[in-house]
Protein backbone atom coordinates (compact mmCIF):
# COMPACT_ATOMS: atom_id res chain seq x y z
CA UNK A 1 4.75 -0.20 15.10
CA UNK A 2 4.83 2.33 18.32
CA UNK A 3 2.15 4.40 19.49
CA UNK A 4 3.75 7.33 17.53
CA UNK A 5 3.70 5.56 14.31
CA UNK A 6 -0.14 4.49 15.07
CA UNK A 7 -1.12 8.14 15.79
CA UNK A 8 0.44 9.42 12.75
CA UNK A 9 -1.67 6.38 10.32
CA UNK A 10 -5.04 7.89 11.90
CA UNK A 11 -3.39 11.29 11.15
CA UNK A 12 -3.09 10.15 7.32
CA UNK A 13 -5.83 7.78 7.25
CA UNK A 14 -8.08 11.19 7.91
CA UNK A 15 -6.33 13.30 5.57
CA UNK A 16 -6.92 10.43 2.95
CA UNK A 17 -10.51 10.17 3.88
CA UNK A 18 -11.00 13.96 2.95
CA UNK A 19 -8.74 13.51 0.17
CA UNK A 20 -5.55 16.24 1.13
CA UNK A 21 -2.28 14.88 0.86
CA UNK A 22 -0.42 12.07 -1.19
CA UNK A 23 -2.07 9.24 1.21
CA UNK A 24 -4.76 7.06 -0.07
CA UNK A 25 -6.40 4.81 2.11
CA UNK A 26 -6.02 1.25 1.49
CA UNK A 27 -9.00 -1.01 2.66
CA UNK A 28 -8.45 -5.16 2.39
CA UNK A 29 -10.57 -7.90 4.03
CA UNK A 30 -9.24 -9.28 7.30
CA UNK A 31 -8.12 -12.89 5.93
CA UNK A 32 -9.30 -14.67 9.51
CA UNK A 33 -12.23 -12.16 10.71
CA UNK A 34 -13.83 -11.35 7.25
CA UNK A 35 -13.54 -7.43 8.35
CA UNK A 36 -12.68 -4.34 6.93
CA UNK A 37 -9.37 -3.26 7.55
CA UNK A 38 -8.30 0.27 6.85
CA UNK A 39 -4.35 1.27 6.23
CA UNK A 40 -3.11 4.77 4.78
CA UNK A 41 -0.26 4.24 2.08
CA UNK A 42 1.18 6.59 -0.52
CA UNK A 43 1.19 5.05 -3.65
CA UNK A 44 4.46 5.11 -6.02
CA UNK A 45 3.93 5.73 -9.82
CA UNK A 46 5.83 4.94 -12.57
CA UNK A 47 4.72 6.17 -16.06
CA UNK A 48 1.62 4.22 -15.83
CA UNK A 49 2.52 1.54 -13.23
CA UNK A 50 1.06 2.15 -9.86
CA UNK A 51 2.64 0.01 -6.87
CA UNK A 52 1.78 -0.34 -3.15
CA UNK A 53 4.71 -0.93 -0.77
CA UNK A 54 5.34 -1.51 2.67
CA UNK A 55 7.88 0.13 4.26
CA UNK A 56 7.24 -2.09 7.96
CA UNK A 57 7.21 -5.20 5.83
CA UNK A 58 4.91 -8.04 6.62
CA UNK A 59 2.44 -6.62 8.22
CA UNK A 60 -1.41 -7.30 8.30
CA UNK A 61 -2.43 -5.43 5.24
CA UNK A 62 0.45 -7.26 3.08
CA UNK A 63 -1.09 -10.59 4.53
CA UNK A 64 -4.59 -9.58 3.44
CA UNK A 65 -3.93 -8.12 0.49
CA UNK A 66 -2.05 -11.72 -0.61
CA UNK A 67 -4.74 -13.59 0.62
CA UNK A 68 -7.20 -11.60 -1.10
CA UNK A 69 -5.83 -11.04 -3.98
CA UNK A 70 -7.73 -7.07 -4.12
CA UNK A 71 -7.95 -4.53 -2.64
CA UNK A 72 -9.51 -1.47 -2.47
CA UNK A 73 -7.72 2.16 -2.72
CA UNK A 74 -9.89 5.45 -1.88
CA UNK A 75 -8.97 8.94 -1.63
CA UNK A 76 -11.74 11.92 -1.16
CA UNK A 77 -14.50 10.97 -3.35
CA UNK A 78 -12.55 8.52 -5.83
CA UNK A 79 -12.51 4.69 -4.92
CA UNK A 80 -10.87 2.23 -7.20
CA UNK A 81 -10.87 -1.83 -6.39
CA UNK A 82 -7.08 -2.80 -7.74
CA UNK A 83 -5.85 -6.59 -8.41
CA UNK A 84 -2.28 -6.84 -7.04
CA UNK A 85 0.73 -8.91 -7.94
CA UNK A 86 3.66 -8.70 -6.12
CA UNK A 87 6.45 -7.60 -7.58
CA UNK A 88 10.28 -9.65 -7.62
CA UNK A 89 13.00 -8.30 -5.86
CA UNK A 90 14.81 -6.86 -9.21
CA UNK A 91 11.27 -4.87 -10.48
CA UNK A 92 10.63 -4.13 -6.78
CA UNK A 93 14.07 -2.49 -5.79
CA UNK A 94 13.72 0.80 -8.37
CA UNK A 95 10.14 1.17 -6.92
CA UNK A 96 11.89 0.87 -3.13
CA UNK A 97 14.24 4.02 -4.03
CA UNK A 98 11.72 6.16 -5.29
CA UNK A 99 9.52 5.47 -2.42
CA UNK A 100 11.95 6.52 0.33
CA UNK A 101 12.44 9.64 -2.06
CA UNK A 102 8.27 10.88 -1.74
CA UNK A 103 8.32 8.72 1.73
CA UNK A 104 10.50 10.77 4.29
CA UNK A 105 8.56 9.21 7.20
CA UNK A 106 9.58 6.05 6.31
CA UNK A 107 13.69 5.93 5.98
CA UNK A 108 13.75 5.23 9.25
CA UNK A 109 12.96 1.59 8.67
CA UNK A 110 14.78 1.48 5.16
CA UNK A 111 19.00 0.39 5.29
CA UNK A 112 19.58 1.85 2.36
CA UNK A 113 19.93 5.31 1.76
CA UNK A 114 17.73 7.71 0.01
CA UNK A 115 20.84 8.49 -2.08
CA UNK A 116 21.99 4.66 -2.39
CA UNK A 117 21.91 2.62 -5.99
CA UNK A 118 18.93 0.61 -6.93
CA UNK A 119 21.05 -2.29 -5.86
CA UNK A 120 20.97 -1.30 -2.30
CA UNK A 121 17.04 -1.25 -2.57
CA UNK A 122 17.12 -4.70 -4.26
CA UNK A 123 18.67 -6.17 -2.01
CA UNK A 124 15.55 -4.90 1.03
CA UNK A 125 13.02 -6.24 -1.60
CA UNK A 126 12.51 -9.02 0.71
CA UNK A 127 12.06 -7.03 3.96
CA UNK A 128 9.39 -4.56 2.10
CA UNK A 129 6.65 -6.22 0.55
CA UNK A 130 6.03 -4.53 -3.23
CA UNK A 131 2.54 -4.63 -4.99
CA UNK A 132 1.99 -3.61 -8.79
CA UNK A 133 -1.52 -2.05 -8.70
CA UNK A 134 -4.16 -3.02 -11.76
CA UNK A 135 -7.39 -1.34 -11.91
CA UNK A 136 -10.30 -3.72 -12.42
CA UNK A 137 -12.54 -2.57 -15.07
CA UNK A 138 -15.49 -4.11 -16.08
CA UNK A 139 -15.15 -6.86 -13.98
CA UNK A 140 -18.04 -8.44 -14.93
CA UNK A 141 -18.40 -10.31 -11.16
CA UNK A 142 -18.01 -6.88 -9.36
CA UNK A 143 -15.40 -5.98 -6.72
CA UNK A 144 -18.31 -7.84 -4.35
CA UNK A 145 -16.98 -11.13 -5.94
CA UNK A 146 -13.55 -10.19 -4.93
CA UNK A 147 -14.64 -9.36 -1.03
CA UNK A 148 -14.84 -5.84 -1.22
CA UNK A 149 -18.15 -3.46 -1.63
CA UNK A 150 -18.23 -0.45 -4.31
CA UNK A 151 -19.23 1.36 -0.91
CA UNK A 152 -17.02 0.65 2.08
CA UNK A 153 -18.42 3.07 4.40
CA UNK A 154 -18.21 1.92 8.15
């Protein structure tokens, strides 16, 4: 990512943090330094799938998030701690097209069109990581357990 992408993830990430926009901020635990690490994404939602993708591909959030196994999604006042699984290239490639649909910012780094079949989207699956989203409820161990606080505040 270039300096202009960076600028425009604080951008979000502080939109996000006040809760205006379709950004959430997505907080996972560095895999080799144990810290917070803060990312804004827009989630995609299907019916009542949510999924997490990454439109620069593997990137450090993808690599915590796998390694973790969690991760945390907050928006304004709301904070939910999510298990992810990620998702095979056909499940992955509908969620692809619709992202570059509510994702303008990001067709740059997409081969496929926003017009293209799902096919064309399958076939990136493997160049942008795709995460199904499940709430934990009533985890009886806590998000703590899972390496993430109820309260991330710096």
């Amino acid at each position: 990512m270039g300096w202009s992408d960076r600028l425009n993830d604080a951008l979000f990430r502080g939109l996000a943090r006040v809760g205006v926009g379709p950004a959430w901020v997505l907080t996972t635990r560095g895999r080799r330094t144990g810290q917070l690490r803060r990312t804004p994404v827009i989630p995609v939602s299907d019916g009542s799938r949510q999924w997490l993708v990454s439109p620069y591909g593997e990137v450090s959030w993808v690599r915590n998030a796998r390694a973790a196994g969690w991760v945390q999604l907050s928006r304004g006042r709301t904070s939910r701690t999510c298990a992810i699984r990620q998702a095979p290239a056909e499940e992955a490639g509908p969620v692809l097209q619709r992202f570059v649909q509510i994702a303008s910012a990001t067709r740059p780094y997409f081969a496929a069109s926003v017009d293209a079949p799902v096919a064309a989207f399958v076939a990136e699956a493997d160049r942008h990581p795709v995460f199904e989203l499940t709430p934990v409820e009533n985890d009886p161990a806590g998000p703590s357990a899972h390496g993430l606080s109820p309260s991330l505040s710096p």
